[in-house]
Short mmCIF file of C-alpha atoms in Angstrom, two decimals:
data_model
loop_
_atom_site.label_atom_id
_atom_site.label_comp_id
_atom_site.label_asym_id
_atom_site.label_seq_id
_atom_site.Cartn_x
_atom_site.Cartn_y
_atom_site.Cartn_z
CA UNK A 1 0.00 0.00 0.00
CA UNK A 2 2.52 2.49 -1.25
CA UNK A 3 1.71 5.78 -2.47
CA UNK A 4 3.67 6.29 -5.86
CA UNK A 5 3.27 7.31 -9.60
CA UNK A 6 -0.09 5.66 -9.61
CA UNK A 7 -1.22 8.72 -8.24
CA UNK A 8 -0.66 10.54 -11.32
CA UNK A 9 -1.95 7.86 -13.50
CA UNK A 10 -5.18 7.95 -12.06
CA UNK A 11 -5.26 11.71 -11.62
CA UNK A 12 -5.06 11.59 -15.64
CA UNK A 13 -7.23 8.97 -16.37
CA UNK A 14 -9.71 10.26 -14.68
CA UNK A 15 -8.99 13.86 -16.37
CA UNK A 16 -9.17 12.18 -19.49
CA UNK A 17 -12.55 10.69 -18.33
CA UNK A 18 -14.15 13.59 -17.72
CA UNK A 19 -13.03 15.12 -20.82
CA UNK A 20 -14.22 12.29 -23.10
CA UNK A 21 -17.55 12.73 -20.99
CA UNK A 22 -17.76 16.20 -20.91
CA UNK A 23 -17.55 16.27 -25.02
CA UNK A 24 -19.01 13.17 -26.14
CA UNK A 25 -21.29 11.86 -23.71
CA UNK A 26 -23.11 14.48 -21.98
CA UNK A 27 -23.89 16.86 -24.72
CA UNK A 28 -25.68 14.45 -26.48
CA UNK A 29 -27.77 12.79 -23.90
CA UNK A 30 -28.95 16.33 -22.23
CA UNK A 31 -29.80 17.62 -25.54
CA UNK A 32 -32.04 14.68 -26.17
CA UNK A 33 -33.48 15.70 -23.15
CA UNK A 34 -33.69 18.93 -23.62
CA UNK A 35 -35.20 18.37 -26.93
CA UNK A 36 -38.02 16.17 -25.64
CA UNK A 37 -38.55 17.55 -22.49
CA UNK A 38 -39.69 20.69 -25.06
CA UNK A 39 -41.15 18.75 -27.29
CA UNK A 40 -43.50 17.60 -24.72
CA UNK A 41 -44.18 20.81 -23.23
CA UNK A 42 -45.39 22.48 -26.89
CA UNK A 43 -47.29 18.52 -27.21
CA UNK A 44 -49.06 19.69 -23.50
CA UNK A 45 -50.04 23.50 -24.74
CA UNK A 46 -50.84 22.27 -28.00
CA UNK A 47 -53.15 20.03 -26.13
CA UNK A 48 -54.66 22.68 -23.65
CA UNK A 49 -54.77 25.22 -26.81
CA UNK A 50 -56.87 22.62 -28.49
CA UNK A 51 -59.13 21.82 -25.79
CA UNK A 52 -59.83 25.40 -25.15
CA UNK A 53 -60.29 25.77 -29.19
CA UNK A 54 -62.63 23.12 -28.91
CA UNK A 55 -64.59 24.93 -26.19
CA UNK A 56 -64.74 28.22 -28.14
CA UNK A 57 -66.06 26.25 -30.71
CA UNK A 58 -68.75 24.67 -28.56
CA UNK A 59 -69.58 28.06 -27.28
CA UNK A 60 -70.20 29.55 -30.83
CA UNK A 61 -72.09 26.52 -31.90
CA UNK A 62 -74.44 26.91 -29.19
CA UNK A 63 -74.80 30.59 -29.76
CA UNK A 64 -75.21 29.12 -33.75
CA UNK A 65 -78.08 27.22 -32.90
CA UNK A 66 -79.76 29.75 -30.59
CA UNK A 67 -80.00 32.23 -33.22
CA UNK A 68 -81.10 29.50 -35.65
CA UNK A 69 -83.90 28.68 -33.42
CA UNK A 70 -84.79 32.76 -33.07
CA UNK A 71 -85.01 32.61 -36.68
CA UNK A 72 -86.82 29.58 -37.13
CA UNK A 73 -89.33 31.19 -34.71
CA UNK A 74 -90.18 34.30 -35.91
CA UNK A 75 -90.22 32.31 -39.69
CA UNK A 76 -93.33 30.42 -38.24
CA UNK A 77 -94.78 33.18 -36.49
CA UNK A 78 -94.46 35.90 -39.74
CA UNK A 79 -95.60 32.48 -41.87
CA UNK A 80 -98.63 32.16 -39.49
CA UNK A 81 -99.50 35.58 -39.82
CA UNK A 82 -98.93 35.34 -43.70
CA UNK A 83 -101.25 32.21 -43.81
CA UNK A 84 -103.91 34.04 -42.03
CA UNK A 85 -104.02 36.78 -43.97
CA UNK A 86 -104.06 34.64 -47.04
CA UNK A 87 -107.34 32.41 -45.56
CA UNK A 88 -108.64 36.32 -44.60
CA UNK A 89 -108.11 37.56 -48.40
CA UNK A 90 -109.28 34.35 -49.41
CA UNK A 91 -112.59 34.95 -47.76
CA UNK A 92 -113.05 38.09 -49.03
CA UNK A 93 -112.26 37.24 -52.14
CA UNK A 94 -114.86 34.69 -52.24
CA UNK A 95 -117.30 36.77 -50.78
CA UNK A 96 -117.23 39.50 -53.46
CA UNK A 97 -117.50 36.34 -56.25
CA UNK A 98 -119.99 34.52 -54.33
CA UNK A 99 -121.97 38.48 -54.40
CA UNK A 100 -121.08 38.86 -57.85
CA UNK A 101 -122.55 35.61 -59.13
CA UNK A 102 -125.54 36.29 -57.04
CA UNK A 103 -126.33 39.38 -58.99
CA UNK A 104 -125.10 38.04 -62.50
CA UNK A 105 -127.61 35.03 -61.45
CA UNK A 106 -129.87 37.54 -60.48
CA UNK A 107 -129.66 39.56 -63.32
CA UNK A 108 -130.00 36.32 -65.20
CA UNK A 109 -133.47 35.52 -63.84
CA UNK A 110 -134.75 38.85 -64.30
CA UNK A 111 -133.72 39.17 -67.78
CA UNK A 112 -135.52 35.88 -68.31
CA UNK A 113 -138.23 37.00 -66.48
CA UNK A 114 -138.65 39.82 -68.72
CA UNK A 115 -138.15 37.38 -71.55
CA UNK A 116 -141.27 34.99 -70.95
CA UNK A 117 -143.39 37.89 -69.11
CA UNK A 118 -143.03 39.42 -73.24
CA UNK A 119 -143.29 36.12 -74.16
CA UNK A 120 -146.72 35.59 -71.92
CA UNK A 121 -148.03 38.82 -72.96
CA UNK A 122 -147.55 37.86 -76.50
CA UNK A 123 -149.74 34.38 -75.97
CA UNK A 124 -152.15 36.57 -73.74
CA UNK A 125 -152.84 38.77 -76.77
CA UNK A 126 -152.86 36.24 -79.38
CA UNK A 127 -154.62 33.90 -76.84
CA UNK A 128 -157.03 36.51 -76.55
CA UNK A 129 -157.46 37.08 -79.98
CA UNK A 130 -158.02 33.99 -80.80
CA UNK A 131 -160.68 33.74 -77.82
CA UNK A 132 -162.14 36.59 -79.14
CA UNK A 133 -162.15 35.53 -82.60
CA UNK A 134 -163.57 32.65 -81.12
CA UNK A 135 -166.33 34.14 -79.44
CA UNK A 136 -166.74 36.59 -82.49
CA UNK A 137 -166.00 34.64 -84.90
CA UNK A 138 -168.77 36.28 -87.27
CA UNK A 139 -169.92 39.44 -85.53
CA UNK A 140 -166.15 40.96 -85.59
CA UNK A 141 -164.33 41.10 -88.54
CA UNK A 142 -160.98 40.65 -87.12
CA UNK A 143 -159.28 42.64 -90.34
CA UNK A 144 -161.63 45.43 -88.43
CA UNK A 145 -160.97 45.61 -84.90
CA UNK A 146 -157.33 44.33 -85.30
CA UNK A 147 -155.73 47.73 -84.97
CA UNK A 148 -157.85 48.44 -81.61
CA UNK A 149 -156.58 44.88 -79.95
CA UNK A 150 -153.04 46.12 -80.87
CA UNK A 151 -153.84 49.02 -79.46
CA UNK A 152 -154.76 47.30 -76.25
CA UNK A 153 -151.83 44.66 -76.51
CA UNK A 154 -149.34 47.46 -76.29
CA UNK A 155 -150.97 48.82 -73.16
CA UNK A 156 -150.02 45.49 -71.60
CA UNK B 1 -8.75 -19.50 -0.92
CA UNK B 2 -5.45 -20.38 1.85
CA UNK B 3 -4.02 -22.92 0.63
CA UNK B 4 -2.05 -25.28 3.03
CA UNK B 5 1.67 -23.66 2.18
CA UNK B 6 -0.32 -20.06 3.27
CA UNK B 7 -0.64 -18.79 6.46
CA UNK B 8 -3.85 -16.37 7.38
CA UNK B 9 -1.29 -13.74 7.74
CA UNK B 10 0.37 -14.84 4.31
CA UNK B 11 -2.74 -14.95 2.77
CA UNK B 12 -4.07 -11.56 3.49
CA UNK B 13 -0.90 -9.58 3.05
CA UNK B 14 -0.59 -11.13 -0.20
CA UNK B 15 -4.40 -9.92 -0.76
CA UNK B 16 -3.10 -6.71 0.09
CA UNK B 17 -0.42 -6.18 -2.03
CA UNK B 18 -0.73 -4.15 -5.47
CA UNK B 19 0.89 -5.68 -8.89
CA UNK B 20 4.15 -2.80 -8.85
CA UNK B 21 5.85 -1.87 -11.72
CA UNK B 22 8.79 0.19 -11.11
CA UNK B 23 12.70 0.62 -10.90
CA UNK B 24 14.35 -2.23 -8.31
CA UNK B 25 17.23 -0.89 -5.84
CA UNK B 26 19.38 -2.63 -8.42
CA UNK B 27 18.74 -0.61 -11.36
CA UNK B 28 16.91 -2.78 -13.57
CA UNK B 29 12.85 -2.17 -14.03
CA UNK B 30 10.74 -5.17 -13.53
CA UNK B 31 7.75 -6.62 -11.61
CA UNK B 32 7.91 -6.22 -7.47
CA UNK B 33 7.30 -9.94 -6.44
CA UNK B 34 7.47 -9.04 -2.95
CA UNK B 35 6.23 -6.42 -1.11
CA UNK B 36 9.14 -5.51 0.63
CA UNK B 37 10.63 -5.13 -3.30
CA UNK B 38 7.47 -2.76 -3.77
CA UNK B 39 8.39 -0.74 -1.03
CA UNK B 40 12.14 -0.51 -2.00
CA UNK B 41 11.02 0.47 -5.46
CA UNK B 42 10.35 4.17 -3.96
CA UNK B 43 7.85 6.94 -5.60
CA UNK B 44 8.50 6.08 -9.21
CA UNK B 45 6.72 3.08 -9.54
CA UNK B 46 3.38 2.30 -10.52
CA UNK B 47 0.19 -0.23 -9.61
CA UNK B 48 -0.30 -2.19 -12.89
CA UNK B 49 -3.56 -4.04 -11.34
CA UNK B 50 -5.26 -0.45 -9.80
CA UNK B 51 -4.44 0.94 -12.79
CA UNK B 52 -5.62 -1.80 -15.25
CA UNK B 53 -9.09 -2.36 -13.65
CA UNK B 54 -9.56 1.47 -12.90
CA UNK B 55 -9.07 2.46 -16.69
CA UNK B 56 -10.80 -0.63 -17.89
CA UNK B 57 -13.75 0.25 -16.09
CA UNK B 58 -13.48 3.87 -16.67
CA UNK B 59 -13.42 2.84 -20.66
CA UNK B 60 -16.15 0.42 -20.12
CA UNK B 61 -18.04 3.77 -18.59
CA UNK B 62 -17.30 5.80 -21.58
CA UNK B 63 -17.98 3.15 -23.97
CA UNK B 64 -21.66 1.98 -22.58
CA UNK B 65 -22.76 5.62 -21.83
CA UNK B 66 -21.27 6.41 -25.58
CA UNK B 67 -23.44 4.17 -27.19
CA UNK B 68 -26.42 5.47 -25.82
CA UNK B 69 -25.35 9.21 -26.08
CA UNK B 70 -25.02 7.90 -30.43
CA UNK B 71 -28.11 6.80 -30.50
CA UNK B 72 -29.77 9.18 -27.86
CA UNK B 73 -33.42 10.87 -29.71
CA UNK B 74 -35.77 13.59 -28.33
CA UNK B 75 -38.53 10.29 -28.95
CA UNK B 76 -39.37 7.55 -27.06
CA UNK B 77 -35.99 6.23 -25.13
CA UNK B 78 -36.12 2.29 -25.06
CA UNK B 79 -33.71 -0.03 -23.02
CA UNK B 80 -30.33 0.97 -22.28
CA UNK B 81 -31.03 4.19 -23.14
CA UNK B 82 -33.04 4.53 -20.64
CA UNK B 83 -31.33 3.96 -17.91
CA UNK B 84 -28.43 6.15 -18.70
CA UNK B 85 -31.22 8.66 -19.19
CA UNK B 86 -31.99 8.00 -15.38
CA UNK B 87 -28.72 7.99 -14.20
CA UNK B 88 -27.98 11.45 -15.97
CA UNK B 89 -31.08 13.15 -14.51
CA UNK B 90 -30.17 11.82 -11.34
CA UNK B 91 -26.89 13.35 -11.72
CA UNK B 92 -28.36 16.31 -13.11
CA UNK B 93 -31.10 16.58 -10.62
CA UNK B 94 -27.92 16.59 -7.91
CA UNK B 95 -25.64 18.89 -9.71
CA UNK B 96 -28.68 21.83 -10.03
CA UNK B 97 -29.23 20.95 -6.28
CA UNK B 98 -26.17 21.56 -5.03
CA UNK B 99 -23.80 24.04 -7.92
CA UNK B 100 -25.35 27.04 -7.98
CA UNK B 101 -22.97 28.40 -10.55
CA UNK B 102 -22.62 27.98 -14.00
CA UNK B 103 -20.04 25.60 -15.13
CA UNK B 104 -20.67 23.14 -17.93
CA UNK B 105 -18.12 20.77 -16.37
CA UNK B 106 -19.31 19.91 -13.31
CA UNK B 107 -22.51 17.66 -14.21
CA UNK B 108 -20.07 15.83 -16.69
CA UNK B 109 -17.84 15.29 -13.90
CA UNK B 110 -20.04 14.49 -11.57
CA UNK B 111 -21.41 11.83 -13.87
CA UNK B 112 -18.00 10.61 -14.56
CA UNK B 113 -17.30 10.55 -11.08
CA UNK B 114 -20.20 8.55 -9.82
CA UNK B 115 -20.44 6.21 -12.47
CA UNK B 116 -16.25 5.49 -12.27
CA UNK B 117 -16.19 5.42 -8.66
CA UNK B 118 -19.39 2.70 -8.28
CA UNK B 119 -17.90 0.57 -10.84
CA UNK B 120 -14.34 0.49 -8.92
CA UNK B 121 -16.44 -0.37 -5.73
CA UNK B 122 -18.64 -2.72 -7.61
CA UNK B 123 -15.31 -4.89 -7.85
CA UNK B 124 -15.43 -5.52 -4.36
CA UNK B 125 -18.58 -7.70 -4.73
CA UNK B 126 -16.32 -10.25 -6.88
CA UNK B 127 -15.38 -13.19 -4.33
CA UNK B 128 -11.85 -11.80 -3.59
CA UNK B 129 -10.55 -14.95 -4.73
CA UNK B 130 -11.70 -15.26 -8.45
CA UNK B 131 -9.55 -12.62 -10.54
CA UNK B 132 -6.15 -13.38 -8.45
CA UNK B 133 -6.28 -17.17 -8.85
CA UNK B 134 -6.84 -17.09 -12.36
CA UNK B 135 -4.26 -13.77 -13.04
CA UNK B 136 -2.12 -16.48 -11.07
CA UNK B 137 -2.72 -18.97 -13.50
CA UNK B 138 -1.53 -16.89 -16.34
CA UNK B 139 1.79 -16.27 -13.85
CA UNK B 140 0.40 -12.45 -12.47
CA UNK B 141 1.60 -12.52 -8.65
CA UNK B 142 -0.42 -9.77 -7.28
CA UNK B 143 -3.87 -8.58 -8.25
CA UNK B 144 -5.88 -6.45 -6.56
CA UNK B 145 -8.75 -5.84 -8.27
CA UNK B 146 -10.69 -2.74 -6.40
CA UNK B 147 -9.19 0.09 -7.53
CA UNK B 148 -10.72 2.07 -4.97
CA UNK B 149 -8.89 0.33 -2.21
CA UNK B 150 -5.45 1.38 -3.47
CA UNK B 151 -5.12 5.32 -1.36
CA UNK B 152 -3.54 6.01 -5.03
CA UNK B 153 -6.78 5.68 -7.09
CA UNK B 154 -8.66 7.64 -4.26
CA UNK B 155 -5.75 10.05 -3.94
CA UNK B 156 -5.53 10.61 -7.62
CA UNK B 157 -9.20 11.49 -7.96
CA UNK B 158 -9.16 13.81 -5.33
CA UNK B 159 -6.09 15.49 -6.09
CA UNK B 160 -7.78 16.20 -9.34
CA UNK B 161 -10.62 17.39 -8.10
CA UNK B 162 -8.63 19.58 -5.50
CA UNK B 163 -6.63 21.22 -8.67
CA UNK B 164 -10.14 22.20 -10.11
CA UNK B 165 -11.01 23.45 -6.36
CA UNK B 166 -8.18 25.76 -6.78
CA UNK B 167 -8.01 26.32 -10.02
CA UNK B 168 -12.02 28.02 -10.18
CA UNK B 169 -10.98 29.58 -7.11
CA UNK B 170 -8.80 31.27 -8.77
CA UNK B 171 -10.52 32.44 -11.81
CA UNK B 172 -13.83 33.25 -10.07
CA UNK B 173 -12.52 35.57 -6.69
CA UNK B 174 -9.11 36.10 -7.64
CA UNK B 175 -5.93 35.72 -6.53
CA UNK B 176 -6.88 38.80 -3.60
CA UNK B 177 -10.01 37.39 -3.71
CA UNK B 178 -8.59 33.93 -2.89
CA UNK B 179 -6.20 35.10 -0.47
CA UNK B 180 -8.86 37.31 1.30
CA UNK B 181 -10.78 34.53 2.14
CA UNK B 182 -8.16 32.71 3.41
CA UNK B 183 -6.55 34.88 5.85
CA UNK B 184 -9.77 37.43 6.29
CA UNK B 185 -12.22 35.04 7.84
CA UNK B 186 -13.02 33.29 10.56
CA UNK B 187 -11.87 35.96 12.77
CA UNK B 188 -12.90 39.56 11.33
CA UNK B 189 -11.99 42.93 12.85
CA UNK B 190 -12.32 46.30 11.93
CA UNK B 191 -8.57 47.62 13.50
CA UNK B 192 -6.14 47.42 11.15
CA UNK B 193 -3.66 46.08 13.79
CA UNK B 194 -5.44 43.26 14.64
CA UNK B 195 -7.02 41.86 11.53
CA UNK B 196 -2.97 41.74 10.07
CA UNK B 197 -2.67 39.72 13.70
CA UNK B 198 -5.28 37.50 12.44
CA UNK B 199 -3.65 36.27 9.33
CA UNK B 200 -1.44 33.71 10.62
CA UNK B 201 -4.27 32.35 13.16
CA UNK B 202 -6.57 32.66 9.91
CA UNK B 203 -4.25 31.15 7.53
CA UNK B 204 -3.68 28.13 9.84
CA UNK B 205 -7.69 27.29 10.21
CA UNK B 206 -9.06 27.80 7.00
CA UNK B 207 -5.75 26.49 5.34
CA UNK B 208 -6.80 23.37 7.29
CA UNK B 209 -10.35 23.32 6.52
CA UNK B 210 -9.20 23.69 2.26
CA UNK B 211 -6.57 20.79 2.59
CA UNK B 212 -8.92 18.75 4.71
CA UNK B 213 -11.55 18.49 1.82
CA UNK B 214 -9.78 16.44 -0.69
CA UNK B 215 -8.23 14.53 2.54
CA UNK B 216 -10.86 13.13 3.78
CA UNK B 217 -12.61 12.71 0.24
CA UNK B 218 -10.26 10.07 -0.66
CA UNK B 219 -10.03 8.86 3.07
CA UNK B 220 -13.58 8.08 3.40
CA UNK B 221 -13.72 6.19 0.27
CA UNK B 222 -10.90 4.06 0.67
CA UNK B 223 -11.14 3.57 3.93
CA UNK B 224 -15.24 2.19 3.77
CA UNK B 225 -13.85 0.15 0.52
CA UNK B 226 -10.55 -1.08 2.01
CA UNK B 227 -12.37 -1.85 5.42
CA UNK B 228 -15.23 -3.55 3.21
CA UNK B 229 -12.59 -5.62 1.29
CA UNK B 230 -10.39 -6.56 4.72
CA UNK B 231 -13.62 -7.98 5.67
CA UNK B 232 -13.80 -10.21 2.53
CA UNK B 233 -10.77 -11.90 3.00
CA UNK B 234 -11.27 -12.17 6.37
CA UNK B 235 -14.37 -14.18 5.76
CA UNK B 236 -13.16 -16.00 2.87
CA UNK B 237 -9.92 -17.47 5.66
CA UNK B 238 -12.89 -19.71 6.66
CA UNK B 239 -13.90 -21.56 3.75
CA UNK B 240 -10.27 -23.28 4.49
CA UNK B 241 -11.40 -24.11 8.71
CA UNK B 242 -13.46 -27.30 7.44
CA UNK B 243 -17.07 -27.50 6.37
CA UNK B 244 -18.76 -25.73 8.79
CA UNK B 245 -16.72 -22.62 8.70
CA UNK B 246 -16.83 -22.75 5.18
CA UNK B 247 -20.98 -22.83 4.85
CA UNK B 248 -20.78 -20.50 8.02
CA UNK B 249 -18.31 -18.48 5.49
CA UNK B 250 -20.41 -18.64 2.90
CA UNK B 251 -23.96 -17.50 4.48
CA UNK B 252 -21.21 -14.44 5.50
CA UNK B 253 -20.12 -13.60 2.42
CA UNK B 254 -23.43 -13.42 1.11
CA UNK B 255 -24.76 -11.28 3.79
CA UNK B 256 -21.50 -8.72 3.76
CA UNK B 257 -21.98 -8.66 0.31
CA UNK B 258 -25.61 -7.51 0.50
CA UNK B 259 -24.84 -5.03 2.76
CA UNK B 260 -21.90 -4.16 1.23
CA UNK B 261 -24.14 -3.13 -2.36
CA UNK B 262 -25.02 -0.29 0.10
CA UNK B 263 -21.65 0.60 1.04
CA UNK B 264 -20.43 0.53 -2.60
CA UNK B 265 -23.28 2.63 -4.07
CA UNK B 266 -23.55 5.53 -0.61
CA UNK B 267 -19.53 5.85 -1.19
CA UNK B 268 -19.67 6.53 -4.97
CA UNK B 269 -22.78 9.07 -4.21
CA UNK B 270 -20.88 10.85 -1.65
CA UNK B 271 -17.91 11.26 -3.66
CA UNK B 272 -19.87 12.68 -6.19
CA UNK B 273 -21.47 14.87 -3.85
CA UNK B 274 -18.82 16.24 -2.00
CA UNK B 275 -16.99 17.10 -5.00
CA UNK B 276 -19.81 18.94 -6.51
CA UNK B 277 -19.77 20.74 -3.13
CA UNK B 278 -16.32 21.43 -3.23
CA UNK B 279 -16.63 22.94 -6.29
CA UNK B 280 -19.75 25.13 -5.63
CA UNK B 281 -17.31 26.26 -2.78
CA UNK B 282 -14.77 27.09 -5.05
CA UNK B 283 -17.35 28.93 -7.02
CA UNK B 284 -19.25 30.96 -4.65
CA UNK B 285 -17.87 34.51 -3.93
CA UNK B 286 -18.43 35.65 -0.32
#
């Protein structure tokens, strides 16, 4: 158990050591580290950035769908309204036909009224010429009193 | 194991002594095959087995934590990359706990340090027996094969590290700044008079307290290592008292050895601890 040169030798292997570790060893291996270690941190935010992305998006769906109903709403309500006022003009409009094709039917009858009463009065007269050529069938010469029944055909 | 032509004593001092390369009295360089010859060859000789097994395992370091450092990614880490991963955040973790300056040296160190140092100690958990019987069978003498139980490997290291101690002290406070807090501190005073009388007294305590450091940090280590391997031998003497020392031996080796995985691992951590300390020391201006 003598101290002796040894000393140095291991002094300088063990400089030599820690130089070969210091420059080829450690370097390395911490930069790998270093490298994930970030790589994991900007995997973690990217993460939490995405989550609260997903969130805003969530948020503005919602909002999306609120309006959407709003609109869909006031659609059925202003369609409602619209439908009713259709029915109410269709109503009306019917009304003034139904009047109209009262009156045309009206005017109709009384136009054919007027026909057969000129019609009637015509058979009356010749009805009641012929009755009274019947009846005087030789004291009245019809050629003779025909211009008075005109006469009293017109006053009909 | 002692054989017959061994005594204990024989058998442990031969345990004990390193393979010594070096100059004999006579002139010529050779192989120490005693270790009175080992003593005789002086300062200028050198331990072929601490020195063999230190920078084998100090390549075998390098070259495992190489390979994963080539083929280190920023993805997914899978087998021995992994651990090494864990070992250098571990380091890491320590180094940012306790060096509170910046120096890109000092994790690498640290690493190279703790790693170096466990795999010395790990030798001690071979059966002391195995390498030197068959180094004896290829016609090697002496082998000791825990580095850190040779006070030269221990030394060494923290002679190194003391240099660096010095060295940033330096270059961070200065030479006056250096010197200041050598001779300034622990006893202040405002009089002129006195605080010159307090260099010496000064000088003496905190010159002390810097030389202590890498003291004890190689003391401690070889001393819980050598103490560790004494009691290896000791325990493997009895596998040659009969059969029942030798199971009795055996159920102690064993158990030693399990606590001795403690022993192995705590030493290399405080090592690697105290130098990072020392060195945050060296860096810290007061």
């Amino acid at each position: 158990m003598n101290i002796n040169f040894t000393l140095f030798g291991q002094s300088l292997a063990f400089i030599v050591f820690v130089l070969f570790c210091m420059k080829y060893i450690w370097p390395p291996i911490m930069n790998a580290l270093e490298t994930r270690k970030k790589i994991i941190a900007d995997g973690l935010a990217a993460a939490e950035r995405g989550k609260r992305e997903r969130e805003l998006g969530e948020q503005r769906a919602t909002e999306v769908i609120k309006e959407a109903k709003g609109k869909v709403a006031e659609m059925l309500a202003s369609a409602e309204k619209r439908g009713a006022e259709i029915v109410e003009q269709a109503k009306n409009d019917a009304k003034v036909e139904g009047e109209r094709i009262i009156a045309a039917a009206r005017s109709e009858i009384d136009q054919e009224a007027q026909r057969a009463r000129e019609a009637l009065r015509k058979d009356v007269a010749s009805l009641a010429t012929v009755g009274a050529e019947r009846i005087l069938s030789k004291e009245i010469d019809s050629a003779v009193h025909a211009k008075m029944l005109d006469e009293l055909a017109g006053q009909l | 194991m002692a054989s017959e032509t061994l005594t204990s004593t024989e058998y442990i001092k031969h345990h004990l002594q390193n393979l010594t390369f070096g100059k004999h009295p006579d002139g010529g360089w050779g192989i120490a095959h005693s270790a009175q010859e080992a003593r005789e060859m002086g300062f200028w000789a050198i331990h072929l087995d601490t020195m063999f097994w230190s920078i084998a395992l100090g390549v075998l370091f390098l070259w495992l934590f190489r390979k994963a450092a080539l083929q280190a990614t920023s993805g997914t880490p899978t087998g021995w990359l992994n651990f090494v991963e864990w070992v250098v955040e571990f380091i890491d973790d320590n180094v940012r706990g306790s060096f509170s300056g910046k120096n890109d040296m000092v994790a690498p160190l640290a690493l190279t340090l703790f790693v170096w140092v466990l795999l010395q100690n790990t030798m001690d958990l071979v059966p002391v027996d195995w390498i030197p019987e068959i180094a004896k069978l290829i016609g090697i003498e002496y082998m000791k094969v825990v580095p850190t139980t040779d006070p030269n490997a221990t030394f060494g290291m923290s002679i190194a590290v003391f240099y660096l101690m010095l060295h940033y002290s330096l270059k961070i406070k200065g030479p006056i700044g250096f010197a200041s807090e050598l001779t300034m501190q622990p006893f202040e005073a405002k009089n002129p008079l006195l605080k010159v009388l307090f260099i010496p007294v000064n000088l003496f305590l905190e010159g002390i307290g810097l030389l202590s450091k890498p003291v004890s940090l190689s003391l401690r280590l070889f001393g819980n290592l050598f103490a560790g391997e004494m009691i290896f031998i000791l325990i493997a003497l009895l596998f040659s008292g009969g059969i029942v020392f030798a199971v009795l031996g055996g159920a102690l080796q064993w158990a030693w050895a399990v606590f001795h995985i403690l022993i192995v691992l705590l030493q290399a951590f405080i090592f690697m601890v105290l130098t990072v300390v020392y060195l945050d020391m060296a860096h810290h201006e007061h």
